Tab-separated table of C-alpha atoms and ligand atoms in Angstrom:
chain	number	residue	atom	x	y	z
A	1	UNK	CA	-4.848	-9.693	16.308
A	2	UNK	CA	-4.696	-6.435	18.194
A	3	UNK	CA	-1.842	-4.242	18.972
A	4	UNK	CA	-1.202	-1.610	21.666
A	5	UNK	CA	-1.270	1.527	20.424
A	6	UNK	CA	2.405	1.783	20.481
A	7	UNK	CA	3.547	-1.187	18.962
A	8	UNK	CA	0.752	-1.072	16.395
A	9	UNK	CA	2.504	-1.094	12.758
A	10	UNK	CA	0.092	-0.442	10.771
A	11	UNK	CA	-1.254	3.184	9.952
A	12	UNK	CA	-3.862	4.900	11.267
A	13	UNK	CA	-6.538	4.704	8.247
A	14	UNK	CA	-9.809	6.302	8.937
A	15	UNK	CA	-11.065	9.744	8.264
A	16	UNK	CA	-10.319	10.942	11.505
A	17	UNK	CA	-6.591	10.484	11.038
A	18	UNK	CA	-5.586	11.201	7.619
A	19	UNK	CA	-7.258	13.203	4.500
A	20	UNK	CA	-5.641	10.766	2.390
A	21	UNK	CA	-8.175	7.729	4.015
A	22	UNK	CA	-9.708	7.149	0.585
A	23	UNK	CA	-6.978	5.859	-0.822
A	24	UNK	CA	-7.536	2.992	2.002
A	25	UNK	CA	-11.062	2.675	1.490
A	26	UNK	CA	-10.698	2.083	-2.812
A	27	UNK	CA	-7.973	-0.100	-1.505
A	28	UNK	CA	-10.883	-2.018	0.607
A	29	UNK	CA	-12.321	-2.480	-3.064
A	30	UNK	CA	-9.983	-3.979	-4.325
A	31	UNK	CA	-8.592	-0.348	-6.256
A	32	UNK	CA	-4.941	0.474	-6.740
A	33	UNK	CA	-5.278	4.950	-7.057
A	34	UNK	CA	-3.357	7.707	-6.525
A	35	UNK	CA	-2.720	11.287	-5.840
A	36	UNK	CA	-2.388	13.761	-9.207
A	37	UNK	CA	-2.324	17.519	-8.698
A	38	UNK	CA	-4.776	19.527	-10.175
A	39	UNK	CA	-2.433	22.267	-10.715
A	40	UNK	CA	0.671	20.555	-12.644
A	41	UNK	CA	-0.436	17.403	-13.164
A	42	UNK	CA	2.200	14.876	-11.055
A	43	UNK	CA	1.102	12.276	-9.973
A	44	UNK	CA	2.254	11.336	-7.045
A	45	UNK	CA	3.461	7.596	-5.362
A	46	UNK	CA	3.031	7.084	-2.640
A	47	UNK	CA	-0.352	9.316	-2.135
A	48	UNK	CA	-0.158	12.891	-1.025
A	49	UNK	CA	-1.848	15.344	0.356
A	50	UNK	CA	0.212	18.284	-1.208
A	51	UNK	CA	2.309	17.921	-4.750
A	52	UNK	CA	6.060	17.535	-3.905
A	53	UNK	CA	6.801	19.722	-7.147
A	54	UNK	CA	4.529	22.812	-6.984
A	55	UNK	CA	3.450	22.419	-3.303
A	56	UNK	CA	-0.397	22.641	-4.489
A	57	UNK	CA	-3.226	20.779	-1.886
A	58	UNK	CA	-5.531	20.826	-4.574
A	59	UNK	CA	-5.550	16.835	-5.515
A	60	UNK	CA	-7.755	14.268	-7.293
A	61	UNK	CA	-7.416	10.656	-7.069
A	62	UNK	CA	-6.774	8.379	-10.363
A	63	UNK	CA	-6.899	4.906	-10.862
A	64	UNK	CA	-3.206	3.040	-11.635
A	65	UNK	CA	-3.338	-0.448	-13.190
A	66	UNK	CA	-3.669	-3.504	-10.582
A	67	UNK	CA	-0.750	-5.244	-12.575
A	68	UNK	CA	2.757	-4.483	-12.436
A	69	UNK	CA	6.218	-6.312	-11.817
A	70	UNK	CA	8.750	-6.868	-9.350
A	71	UNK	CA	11.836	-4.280	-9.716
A	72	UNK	CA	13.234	-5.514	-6.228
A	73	UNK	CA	12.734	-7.857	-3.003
A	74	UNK	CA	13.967	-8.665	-0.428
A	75	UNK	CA	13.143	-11.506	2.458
A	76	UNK	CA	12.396	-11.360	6.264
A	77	UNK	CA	12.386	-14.659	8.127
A	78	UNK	CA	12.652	-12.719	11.533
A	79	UNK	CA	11.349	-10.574	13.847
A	80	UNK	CA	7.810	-10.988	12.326
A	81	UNK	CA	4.974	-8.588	13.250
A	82	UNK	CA	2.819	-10.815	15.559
A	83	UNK	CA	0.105	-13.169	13.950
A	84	UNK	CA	2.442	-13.547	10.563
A	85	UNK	CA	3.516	-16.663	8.790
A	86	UNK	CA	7.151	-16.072	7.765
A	87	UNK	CA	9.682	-15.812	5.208
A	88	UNK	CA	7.806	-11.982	3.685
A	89	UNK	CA	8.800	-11.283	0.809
A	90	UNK	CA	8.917	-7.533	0.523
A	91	UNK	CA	8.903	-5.802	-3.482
A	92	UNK	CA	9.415	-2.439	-5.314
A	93	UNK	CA	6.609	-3.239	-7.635
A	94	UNK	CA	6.575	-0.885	-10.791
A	95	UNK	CA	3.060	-0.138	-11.577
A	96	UNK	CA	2.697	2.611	-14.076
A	97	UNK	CA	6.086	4.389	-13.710
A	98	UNK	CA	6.037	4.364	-10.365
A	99	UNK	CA	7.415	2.006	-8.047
A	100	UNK	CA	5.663	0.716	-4.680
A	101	UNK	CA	6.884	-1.101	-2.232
A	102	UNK	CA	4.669	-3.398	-0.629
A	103	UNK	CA	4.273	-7.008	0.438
A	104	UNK	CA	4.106	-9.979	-2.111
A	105	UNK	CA	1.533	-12.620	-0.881
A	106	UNK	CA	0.721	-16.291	-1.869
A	107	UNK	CA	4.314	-16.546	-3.255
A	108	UNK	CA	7.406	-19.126	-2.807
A	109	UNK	CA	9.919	-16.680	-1.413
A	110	UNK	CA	12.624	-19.077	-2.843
A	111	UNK	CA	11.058	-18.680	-6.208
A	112	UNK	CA	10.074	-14.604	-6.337
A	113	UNK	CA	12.266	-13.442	-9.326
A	114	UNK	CA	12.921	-9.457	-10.928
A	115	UNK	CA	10.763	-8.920	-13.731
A	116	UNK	CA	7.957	-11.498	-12.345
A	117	UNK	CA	4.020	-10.173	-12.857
A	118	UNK	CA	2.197	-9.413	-9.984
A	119	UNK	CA	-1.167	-8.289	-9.346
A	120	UNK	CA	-2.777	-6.168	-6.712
A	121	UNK	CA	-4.052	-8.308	-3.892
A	122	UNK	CA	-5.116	-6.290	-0.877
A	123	UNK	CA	-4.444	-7.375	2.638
A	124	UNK	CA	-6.262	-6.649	5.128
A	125	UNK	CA	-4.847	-6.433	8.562
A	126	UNK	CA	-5.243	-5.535	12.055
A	127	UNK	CA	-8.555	-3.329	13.074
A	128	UNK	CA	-7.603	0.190	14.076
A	129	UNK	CA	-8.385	0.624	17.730
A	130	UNK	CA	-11.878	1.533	17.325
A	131	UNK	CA	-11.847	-1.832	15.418
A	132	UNK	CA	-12.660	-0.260	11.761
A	133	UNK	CA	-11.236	-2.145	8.792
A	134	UNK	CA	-7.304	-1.618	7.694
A	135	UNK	CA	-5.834	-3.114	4.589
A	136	UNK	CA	-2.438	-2.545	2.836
A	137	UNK	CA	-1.668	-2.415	-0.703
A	138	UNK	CA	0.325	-6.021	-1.442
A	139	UNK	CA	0.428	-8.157	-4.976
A	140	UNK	CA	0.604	-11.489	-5.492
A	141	UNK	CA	1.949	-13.629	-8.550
A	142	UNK	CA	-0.014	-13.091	-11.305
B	201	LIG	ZN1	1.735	20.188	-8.540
């Protein structure tokens, strides 16, 4: 699947777009990391390029656990990006203290429940449009 520019929803994941691109490319591996300053030590969800607390760019990236559980969902049966399979199921997962939303995959929506386990399960989506690799960070039922 391929999007116009425009309509694309993904993000634009490649070096040339965003200093945070290896967070997308340890993603690619199958790697759930992080931003933590260098200066006070937050770490940081989702990644950043500067620390939200002492406005430091110095970064390095850490690993977080590829298990967590669902704090929240919710369900979208409409209005579908093109090329996906509905109902989503869409979770706050807490992984580590911090809490990331992202798609659940391979899941009964009827059945998704608070509290479940899930496990990271990266999905990989559209090609940016000079047709390198993009994935997003989702879990599935563990
Ligand atoms: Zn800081």
């Amino acid at each position: 699947m391929t999007y116009f520019r425009a309509t694309d929803p993904f993000p634009l994941e490649s070096v040339d777009h965003t200093k945070l691109h290896e967070f997308y490319a340890r993603l690619a591996e199958g790697r759930l990391v992080t931003t933590r300053c260098t200066m006070c030590g937050t770490t940081s969800w989702p990644p950043r390029g500067f620390c939200g607390e002492c406005a430091s760019d110095a970064f390095q990236w850490v690993d977080l656990p590829c298990e967590g559980t669902i704090h929240a969902f919710t369900t979208q049966d409409t209005g579908l990006p093109s090329g996906f399979d509905g109902p989503r199921v869409f979770a706050i997962v807490k992984v580590d203290g911090l809490r990331i939303f992202a798609l659940i995959t391979g899941a009964n929506a009827a059945a998704v429940k608070i509290g479940q386990r899930v496990r990271l399960s990266p999905l990989r989506v559209s090609d940016d449009p000079k047709g390198q690799p993009r994935w997003l960070a989702a879990f599935m039922p563990a």
